Short mmCIF file of C-alpha atoms and ligand atoms in Angstrom, two decimals:
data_model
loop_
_atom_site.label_atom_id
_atom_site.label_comp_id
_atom_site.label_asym_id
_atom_site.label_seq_id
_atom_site.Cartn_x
_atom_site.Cartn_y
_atom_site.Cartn_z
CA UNK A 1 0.00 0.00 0.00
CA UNK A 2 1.67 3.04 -1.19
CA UNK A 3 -1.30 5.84 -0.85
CA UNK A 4 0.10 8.05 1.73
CA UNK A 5 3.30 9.33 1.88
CA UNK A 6 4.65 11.53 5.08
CA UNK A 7 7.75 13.36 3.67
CA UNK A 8 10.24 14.90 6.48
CA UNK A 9 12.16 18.36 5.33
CA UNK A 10 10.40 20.66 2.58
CA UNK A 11 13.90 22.20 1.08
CA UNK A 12 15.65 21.64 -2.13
CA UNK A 13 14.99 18.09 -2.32
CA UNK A 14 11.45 17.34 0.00
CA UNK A 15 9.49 19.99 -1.71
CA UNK A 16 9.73 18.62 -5.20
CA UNK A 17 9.86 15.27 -4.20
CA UNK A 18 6.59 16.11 -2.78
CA UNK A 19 5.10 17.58 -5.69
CA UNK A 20 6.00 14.88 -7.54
CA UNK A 21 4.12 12.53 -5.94
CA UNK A 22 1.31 14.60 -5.35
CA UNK A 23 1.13 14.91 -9.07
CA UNK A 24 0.32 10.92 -9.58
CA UNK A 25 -2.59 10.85 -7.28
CA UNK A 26 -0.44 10.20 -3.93
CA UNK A 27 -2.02 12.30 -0.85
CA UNK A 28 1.64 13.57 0.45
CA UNK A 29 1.79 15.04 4.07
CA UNK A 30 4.95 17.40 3.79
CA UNK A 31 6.60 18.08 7.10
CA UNK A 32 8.64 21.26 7.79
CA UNK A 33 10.11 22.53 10.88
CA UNK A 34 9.25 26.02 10.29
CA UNK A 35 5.81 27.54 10.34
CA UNK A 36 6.67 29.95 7.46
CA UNK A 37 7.66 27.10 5.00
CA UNK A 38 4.27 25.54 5.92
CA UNK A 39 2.51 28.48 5.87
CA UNK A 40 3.96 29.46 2.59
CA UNK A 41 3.09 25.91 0.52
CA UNK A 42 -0.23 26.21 1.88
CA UNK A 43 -0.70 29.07 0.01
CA UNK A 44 0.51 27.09 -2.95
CA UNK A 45 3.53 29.27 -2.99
CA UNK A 46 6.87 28.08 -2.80
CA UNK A 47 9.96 29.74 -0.14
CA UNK A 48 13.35 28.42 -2.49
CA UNK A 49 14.04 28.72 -6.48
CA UNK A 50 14.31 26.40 -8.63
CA UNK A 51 12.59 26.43 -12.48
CA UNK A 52 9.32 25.13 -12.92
CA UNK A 53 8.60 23.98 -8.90
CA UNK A 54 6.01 26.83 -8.32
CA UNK A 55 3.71 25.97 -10.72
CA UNK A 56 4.06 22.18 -9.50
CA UNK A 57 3.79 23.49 -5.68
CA UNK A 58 0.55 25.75 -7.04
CA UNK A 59 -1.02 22.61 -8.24
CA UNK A 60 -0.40 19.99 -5.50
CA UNK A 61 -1.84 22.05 -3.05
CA UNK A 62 -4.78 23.30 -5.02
CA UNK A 63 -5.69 19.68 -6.18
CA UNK A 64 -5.39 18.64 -2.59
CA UNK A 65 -3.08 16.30 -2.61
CA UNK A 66 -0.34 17.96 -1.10
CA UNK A 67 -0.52 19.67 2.54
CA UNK A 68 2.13 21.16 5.04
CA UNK A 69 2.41 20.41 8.90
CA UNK A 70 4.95 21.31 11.65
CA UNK A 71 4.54 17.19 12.38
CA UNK A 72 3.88 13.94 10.81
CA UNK A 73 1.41 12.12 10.55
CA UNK A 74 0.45 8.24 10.18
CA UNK A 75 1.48 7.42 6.17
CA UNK A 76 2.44 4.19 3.75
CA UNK A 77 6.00 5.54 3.41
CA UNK A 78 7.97 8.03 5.56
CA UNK A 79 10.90 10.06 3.28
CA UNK A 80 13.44 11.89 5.43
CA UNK A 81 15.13 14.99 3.33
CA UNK A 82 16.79 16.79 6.23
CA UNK A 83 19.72 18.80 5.74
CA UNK A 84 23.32 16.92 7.14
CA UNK A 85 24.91 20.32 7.86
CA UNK A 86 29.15 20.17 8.90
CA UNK A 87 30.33 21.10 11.73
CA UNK A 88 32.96 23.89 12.09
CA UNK A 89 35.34 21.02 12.84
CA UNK A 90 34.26 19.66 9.04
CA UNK A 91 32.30 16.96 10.88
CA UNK A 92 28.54 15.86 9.84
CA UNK A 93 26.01 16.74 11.82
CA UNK A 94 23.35 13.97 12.14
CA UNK A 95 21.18 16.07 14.56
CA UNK A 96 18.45 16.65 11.62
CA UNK A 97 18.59 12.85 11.30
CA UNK A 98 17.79 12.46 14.69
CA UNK A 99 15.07 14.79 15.19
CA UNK A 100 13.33 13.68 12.21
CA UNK A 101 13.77 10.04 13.73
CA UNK A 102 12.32 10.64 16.00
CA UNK A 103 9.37 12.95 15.10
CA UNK A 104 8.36 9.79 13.25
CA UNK A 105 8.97 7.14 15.52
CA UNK A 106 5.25 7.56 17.64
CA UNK A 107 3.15 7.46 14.55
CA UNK A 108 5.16 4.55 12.74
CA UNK A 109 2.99 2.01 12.09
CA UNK A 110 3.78 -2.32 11.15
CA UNK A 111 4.29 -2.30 7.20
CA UNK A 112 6.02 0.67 6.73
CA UNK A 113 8.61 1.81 4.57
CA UNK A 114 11.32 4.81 5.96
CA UNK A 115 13.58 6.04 2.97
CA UNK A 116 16.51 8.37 4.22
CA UNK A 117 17.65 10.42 1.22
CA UNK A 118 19.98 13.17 3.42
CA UNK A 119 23.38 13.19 1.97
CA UNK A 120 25.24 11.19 4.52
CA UNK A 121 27.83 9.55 6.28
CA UNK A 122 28.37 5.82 5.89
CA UNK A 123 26.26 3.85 8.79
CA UNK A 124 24.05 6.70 9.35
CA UNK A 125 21.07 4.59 7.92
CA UNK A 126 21.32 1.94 10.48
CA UNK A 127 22.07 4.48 12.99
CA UNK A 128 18.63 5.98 12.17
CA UNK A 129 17.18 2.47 12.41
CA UNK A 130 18.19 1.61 16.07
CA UNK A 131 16.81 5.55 16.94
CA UNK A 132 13.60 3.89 15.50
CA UNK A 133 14.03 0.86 17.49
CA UNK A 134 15.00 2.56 20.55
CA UNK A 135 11.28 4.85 20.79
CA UNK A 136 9.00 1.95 19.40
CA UNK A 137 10.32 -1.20 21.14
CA UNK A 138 6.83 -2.69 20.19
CA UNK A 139 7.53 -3.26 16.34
CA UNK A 140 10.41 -5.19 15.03
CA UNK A 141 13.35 -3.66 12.32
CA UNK A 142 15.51 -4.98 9.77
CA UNK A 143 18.50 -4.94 12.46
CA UNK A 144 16.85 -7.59 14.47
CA UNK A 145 14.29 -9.29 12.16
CA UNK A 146 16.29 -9.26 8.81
CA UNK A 147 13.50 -9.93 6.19
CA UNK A 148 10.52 -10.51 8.77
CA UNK A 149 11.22 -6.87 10.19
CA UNK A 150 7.66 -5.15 10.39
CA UNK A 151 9.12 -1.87 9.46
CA UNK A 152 11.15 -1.40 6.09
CA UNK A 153 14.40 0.64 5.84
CA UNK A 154 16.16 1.50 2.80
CA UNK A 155 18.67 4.63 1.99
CA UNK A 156 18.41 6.31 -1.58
CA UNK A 157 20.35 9.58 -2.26
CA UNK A 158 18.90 12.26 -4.40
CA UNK A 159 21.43 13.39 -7.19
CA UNK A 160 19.60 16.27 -8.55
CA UNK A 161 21.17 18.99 -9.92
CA UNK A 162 19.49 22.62 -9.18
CA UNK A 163 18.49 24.10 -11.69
CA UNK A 164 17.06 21.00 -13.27
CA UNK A 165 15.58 19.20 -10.05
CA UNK A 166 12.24 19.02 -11.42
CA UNK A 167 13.30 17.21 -14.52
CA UNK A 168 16.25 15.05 -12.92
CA UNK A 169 14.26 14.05 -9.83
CA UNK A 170 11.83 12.27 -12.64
CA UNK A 171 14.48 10.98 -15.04
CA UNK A 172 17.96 10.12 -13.03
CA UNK A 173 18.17 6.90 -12.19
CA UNK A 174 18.30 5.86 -8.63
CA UNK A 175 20.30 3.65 -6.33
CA UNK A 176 18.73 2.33 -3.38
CA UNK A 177 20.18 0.46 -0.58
CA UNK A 178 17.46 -1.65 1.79
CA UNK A 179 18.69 -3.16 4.85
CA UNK A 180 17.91 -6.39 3.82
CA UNK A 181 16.66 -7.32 -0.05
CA UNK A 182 12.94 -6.83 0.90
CA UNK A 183 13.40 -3.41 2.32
CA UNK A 184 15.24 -2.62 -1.38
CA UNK A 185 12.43 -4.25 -2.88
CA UNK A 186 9.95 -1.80 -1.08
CA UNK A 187 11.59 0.93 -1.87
CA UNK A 188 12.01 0.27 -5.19
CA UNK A 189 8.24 -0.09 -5.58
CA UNK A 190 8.12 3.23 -3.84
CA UNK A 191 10.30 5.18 -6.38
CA UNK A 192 8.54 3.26 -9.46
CA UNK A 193 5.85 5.84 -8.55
CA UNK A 194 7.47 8.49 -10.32
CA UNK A 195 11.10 7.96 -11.23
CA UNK A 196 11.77 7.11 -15.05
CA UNK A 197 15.48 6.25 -14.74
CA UNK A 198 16.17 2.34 -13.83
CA UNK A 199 16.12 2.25 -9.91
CA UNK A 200 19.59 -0.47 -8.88
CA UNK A 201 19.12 -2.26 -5.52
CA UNK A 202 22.54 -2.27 -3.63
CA UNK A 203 23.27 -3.17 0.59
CA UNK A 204 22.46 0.37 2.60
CA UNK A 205 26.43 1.20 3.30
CA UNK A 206 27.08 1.10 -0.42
CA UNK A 207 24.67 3.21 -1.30
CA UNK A 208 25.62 5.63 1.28
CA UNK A 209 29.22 5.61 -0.40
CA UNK A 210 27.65 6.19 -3.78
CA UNK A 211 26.65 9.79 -3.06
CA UNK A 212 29.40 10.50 -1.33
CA UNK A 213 31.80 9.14 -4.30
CA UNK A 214 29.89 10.94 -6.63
CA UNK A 215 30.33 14.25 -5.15
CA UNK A 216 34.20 13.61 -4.01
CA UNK A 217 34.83 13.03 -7.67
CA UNK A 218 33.34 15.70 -9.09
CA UNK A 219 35.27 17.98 -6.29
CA UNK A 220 38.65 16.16 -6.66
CA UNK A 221 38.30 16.78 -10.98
CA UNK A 222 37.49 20.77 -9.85
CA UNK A 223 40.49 20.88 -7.80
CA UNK A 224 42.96 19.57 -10.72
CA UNK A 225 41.60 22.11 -12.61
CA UNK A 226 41.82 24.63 -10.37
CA UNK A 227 45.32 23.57 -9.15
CA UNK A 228 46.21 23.97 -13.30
CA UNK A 229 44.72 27.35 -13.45
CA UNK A 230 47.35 28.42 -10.95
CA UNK A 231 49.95 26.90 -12.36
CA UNK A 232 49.49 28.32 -15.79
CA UNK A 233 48.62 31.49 -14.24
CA UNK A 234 52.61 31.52 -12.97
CA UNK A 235 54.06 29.63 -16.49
CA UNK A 236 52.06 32.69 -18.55
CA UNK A 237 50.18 30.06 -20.54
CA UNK A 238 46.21 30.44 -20.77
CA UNK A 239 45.05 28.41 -19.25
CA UNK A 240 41.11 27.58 -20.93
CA UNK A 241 43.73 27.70 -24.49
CA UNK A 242 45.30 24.79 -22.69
CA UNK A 243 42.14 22.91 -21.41
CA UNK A 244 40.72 22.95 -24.81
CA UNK A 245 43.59 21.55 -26.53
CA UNK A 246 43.80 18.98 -23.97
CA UNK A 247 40.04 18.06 -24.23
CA UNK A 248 40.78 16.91 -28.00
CA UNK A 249 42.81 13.76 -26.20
CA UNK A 250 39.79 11.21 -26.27
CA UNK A 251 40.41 10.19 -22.91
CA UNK A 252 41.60 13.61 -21.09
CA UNK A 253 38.09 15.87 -19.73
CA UNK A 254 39.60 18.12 -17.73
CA UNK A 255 36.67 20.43 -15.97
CA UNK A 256 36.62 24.03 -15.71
CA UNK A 257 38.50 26.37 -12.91
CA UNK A 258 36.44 28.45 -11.78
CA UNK A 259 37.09 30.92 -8.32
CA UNK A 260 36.15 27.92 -5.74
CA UNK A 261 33.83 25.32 -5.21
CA UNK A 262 30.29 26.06 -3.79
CA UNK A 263 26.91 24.83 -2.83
CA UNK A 264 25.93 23.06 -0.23
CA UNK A 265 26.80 19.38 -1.45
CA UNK A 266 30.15 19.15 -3.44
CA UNK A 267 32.02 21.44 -0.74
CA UNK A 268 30.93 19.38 2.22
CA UNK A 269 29.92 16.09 1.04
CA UNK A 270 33.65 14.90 0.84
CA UNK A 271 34.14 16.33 4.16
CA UNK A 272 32.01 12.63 5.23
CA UNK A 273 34.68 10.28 3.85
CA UNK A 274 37.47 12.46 5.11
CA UNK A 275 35.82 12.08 9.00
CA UNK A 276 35.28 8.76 8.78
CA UNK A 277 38.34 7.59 7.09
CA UNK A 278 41.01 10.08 7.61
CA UNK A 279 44.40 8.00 7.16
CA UNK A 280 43.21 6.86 3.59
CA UNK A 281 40.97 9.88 2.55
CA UNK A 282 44.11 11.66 1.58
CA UNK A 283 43.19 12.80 -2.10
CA UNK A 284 39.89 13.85 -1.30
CA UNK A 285 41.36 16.35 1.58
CA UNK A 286 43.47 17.46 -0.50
CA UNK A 287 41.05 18.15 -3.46
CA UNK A 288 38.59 19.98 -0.62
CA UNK A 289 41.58 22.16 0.92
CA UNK A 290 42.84 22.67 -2.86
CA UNK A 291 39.24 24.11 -3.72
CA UNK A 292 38.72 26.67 -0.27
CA UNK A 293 41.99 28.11 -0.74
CA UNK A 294 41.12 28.99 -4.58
CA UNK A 295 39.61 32.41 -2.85
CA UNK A 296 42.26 33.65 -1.27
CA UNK A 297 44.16 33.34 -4.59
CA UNK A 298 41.72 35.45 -6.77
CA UNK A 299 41.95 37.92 -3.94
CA UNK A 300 45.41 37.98 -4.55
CA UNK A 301 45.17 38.56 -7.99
CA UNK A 302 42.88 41.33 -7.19
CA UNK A 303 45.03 42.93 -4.90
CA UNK A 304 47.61 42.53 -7.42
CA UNK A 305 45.50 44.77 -9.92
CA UNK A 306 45.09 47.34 -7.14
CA UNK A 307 48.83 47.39 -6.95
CA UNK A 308 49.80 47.50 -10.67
CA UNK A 309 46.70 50.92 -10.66
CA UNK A 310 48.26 52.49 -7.44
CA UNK A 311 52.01 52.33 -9.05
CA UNK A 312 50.66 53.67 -12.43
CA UNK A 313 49.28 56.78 -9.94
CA UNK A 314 45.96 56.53 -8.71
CA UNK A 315 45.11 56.47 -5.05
CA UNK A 316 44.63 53.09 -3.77
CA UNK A 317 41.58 54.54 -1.62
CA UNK A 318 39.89 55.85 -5.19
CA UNK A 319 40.08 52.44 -7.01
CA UNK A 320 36.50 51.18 -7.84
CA UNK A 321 36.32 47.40 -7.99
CA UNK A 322 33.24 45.22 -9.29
CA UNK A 323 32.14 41.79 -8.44
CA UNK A 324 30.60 40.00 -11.07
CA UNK A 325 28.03 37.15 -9.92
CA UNK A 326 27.76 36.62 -6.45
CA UNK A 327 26.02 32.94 -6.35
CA UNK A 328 27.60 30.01 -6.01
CA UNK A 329 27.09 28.88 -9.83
CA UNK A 330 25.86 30.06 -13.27
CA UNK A 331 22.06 31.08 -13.35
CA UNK A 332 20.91 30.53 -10.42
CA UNK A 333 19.82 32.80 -6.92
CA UNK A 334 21.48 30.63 -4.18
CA UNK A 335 24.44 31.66 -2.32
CA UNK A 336 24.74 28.92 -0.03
CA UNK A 337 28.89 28.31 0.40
CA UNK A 338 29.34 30.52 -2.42
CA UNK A 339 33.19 31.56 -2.84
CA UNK A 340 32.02 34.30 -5.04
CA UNK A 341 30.09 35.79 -2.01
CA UNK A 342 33.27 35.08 0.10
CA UNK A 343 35.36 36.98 -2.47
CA UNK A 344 33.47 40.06 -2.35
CA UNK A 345 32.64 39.86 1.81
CA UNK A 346 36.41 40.32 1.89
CA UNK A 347 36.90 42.88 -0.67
CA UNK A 348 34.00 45.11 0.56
CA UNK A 349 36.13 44.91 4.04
CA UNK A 350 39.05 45.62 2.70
CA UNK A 351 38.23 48.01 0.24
CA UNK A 352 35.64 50.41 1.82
CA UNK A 353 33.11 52.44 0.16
CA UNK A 354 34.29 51.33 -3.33
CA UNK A 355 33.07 47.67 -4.05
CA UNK A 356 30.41 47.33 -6.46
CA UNK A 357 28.16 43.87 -7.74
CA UNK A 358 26.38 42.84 -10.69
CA UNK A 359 24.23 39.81 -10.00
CA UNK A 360 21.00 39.59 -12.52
CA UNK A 361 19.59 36.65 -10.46
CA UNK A 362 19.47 38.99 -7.35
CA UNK A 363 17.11 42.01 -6.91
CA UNK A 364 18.77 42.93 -3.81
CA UNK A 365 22.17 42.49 -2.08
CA UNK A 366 22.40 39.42 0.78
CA UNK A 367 22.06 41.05 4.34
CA UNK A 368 26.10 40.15 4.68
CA UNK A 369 26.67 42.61 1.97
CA UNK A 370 23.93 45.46 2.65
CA UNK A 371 25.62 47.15 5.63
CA UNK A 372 28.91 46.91 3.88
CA UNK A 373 28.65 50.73 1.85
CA UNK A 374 28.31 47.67 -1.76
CA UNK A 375 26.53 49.34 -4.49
CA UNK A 376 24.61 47.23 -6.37
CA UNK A 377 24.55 47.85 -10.19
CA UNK A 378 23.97 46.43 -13.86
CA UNK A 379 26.84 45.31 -15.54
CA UNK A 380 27.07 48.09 -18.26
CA UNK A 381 27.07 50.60 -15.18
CA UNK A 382 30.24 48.65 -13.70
CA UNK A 383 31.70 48.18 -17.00
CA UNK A 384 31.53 52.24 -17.09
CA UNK A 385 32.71 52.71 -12.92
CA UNK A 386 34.93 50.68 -12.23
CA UNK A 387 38.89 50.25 -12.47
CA UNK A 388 38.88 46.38 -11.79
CA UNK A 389 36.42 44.05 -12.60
CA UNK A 390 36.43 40.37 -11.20
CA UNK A 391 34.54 38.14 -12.84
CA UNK A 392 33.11 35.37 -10.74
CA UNK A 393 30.19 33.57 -11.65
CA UNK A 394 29.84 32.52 -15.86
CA UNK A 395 26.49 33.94 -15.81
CA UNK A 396 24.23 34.02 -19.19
CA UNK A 397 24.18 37.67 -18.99
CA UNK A 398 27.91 37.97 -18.46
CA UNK A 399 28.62 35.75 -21.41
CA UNK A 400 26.74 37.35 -23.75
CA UNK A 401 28.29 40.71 -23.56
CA UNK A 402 31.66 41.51 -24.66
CA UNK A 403 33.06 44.23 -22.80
CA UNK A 404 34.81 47.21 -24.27
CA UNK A 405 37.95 48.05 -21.26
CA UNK A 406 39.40 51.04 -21.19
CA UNK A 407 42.59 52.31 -20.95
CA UNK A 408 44.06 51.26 -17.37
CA UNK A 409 40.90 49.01 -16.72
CA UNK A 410 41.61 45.52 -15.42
CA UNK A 411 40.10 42.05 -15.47
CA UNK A 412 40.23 39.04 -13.23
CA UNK A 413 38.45 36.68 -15.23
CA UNK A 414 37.88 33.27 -13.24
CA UNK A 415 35.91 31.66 -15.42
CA UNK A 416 37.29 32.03 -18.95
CA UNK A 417 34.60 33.33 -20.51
CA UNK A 418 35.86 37.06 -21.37
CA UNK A 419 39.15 35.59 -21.92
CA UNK A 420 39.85 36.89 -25.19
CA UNK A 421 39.26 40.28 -24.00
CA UNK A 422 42.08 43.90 -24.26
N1 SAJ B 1 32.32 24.07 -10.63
C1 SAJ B 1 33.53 24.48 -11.15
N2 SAJ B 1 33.98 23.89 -12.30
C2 SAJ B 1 33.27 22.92 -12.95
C3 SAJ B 1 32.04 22.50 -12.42
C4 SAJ B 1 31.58 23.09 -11.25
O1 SAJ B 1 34.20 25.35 -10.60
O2 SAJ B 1 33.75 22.46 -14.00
C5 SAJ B 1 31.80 24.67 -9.39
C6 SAJ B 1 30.50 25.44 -9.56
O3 SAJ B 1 30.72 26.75 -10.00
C7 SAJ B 1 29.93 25.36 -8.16
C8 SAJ B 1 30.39 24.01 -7.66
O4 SAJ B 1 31.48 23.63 -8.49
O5 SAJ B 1 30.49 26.38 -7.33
C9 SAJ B 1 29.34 22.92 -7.67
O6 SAJ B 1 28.53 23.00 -8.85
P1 SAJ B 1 28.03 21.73 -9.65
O7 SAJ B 1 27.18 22.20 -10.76
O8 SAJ B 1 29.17 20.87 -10.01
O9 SAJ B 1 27.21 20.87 -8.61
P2 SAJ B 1 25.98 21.17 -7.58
O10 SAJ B 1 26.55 21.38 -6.22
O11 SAJ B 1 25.03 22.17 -8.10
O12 SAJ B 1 25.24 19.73 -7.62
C10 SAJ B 1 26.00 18.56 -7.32
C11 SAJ B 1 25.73 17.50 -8.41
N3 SAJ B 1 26.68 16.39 -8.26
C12 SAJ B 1 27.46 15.96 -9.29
O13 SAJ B 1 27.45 16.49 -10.37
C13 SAJ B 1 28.34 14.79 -9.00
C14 SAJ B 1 24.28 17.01 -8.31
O14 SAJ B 1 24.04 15.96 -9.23
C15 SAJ B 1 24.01 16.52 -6.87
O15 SAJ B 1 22.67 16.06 -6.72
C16 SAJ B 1 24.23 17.69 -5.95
O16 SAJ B 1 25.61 18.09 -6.03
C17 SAJ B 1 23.87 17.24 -4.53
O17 SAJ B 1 22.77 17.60 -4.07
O18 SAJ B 1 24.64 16.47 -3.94
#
């Protein structure tokens, strides 16, 4: 029986689950810490971004199917989508986990399936099973029953890409891990529901690893390019020229440097490996530390700029620099972990009164920047005011203009795009 499903965390990943499901007929009970999030899908509005997702969060809720609470309810299927935030000491925090264990745990009910999909750490799954256990000593789990548990357990990661969630949650395909092969089977019968890609049973810790692999080798391939950016930077050699050339090898794809990594899943997810396997998760550490320091470096460069303009004679306290894309990737609003936000939170310190940023997928600057005397602006005004312009984020908008510098005007172009600019 798969009518009802209870679905834990309405971000990134619960909300268009949700509306997914609510779309084939399912009644879906999304749960939501916060009274505004609830409040807000109610209304059939939606509190994130993402293309598409408010005219499938309009519909859910106005055909009924879909409704927001502060707690769960009894359901078929129970899907946790709760943030697995670091630590400052780069260590996951299950605390999310827990709650939402929990939360659940009273109206749990013999026959059900609970799916975690939170990004996390390898052995959190069964973790979250003995939490289940431990409040509802009256049913049996996979842990002590194997197949005859009463309650099904299974761990699938999401691997949606935002900016194309509502698409990819539909057509990637999915690994799931059950505890044992029935809970896999359930679950598999559960995703059937809506996902078009194959669905591949695998054991829980594997699948666990999966995500995390993913992630860790999408970082580690950012960090060789970013490392190679550097290094041309100091042998004079361009570096996109070289990328391209090496690209034609039919078994070299070298990614693009860029001025860090950000979002909230490649910068942290590797972080999970690293804390659990420390002595042998030496490349991946590496690739992370590689990545954060990329920052500092373009700030370098920028101070560089503000050298080479103070020696040619103007007054270091007159020199107008602009920021160009804020977010932590191409198109998008969300700044979460972005290094281009981190880039100009130090400038604007450092440079008082005279930083200035372009971001088209922002009406108004992030409260981090407002007090900081930043002057938002279009990018033909900063083209037009400023000395030095950094170029952060490979926006549409930025890549389809070809700026005409003048005279003493510098870039710092991170991405490549205006490369081939005086
Ligand atoms: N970046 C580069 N150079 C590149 C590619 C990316 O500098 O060549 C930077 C981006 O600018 C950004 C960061 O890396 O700051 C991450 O961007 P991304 O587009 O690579 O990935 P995310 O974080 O938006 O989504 C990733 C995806 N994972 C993989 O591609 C392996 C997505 O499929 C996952 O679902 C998502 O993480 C997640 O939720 O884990």
């Amino acid at each position: 029986m798969l009518n009802t499903i209870c679905i834990m965390g309405l971000g990134y990943i619960g909300l268009p689950t949700a509306t997914v499901l609510a779309s084939r007929k399912k009644r879906v009970v999304g749960v939501d810490v916060s009274q505004h999030v609830v409040d807000t899908i109610n209304r059939g509005d939606i509190h994130i971004v993402e293309p598409e997702l408010d005219i499938l969060v309009h519909a859910a809720v106005g055909s009924g199917h879909l409704h927001a609470v502060t707690s769960p309810e009894p359901a078929d299927v129970f899907l946790i989508a709760v943030p697995t935030p670091l630590t400052h000491a780069h260590r996951p925090d299950l605390s999310y986990i827990e709650s939402a264990a929990k939360a659940i745990a009273p109206v749990l009910r013999k026959g059900n399936l609970v799916v975690l999909e939170s990004t996390s750490p390898v052995g959190t799954t069964e973790k979250m099973a003995g939490w289940l256990a431990d409040t509802r000593p009256d049913l049996s789990f996979p842990q002590q029953a194997g197949e005859e548990s009463d309650i099904r357990i299974a761990y699938c990661p999401e691997r949606v890409l935002p900016g194309r969630i509502v698409h990819e949650i539909v057509a990637n395909d999915r690994v799931i891990g059950g505890m044992t092969q029935r809970c896999s089977q359930a679950a598999i019968a559960f995703y059937r529901l809506f996902v078009q890609g194959e669905c591949i049973a695998t054991d829980v810790r594997t699948a666990e690893m999966c995500k995390l692999a993913e992630n860790s080798f999408r970082d580690t391939n950012i960090a060789f390019a970013n490392e190679l950016s550097m290094i041309c930077d100091q042998q004079g050699i361009n570096v996109w020229e070289l990328i391209k050339l090496a690209n034609r090898h039919p078994r070299v794809d070298i990614l693009s440097p860029g001025c860090g990594v950000g979002g909230h899943c490649i910068a942290v997810d590797p972080w999970f490996i690293v804390d659990s396997t420390p002595e042998d998760a030496k490349l991946i550490r590496l690739a992370r530390e590689v990545n954060d320091a990329k920052p500092d470096w373009v700030i370098r460069k920028v101070e560089q700029a503000v050298d080479e303009l103070t020696g040619c004679g103007l007054n270091a306290r007159d020199i107008r620099i602009a920021c160009l894309g804020i977010t932590f990737k191409a198109d998008i609003d969300d700044l979460r972990e972005s290094p281009a936000l981190q880039i100009t939170q130090i400038l604007a310190e450092r440079h008082a009164g005279q930083l200035r940023v372009v971001e088209p997928n922002l009406q108004t600057l992030p409260d981090s920047l407002r007090n900081m005397q930043v002057t938002l602006m279009t990018l033909n005004e900063a083209i037009l005011d400023a000395h030095i312009l950094v170029l952060l984020v490979d926006h549409t908008d930025f890549r389809n203009t070809r700026p005409d510098l003048k005279g003493r005007q510098r870039l710092i172009d991170t991405r490549g795009i205006w490369k081939n600019t005086k």
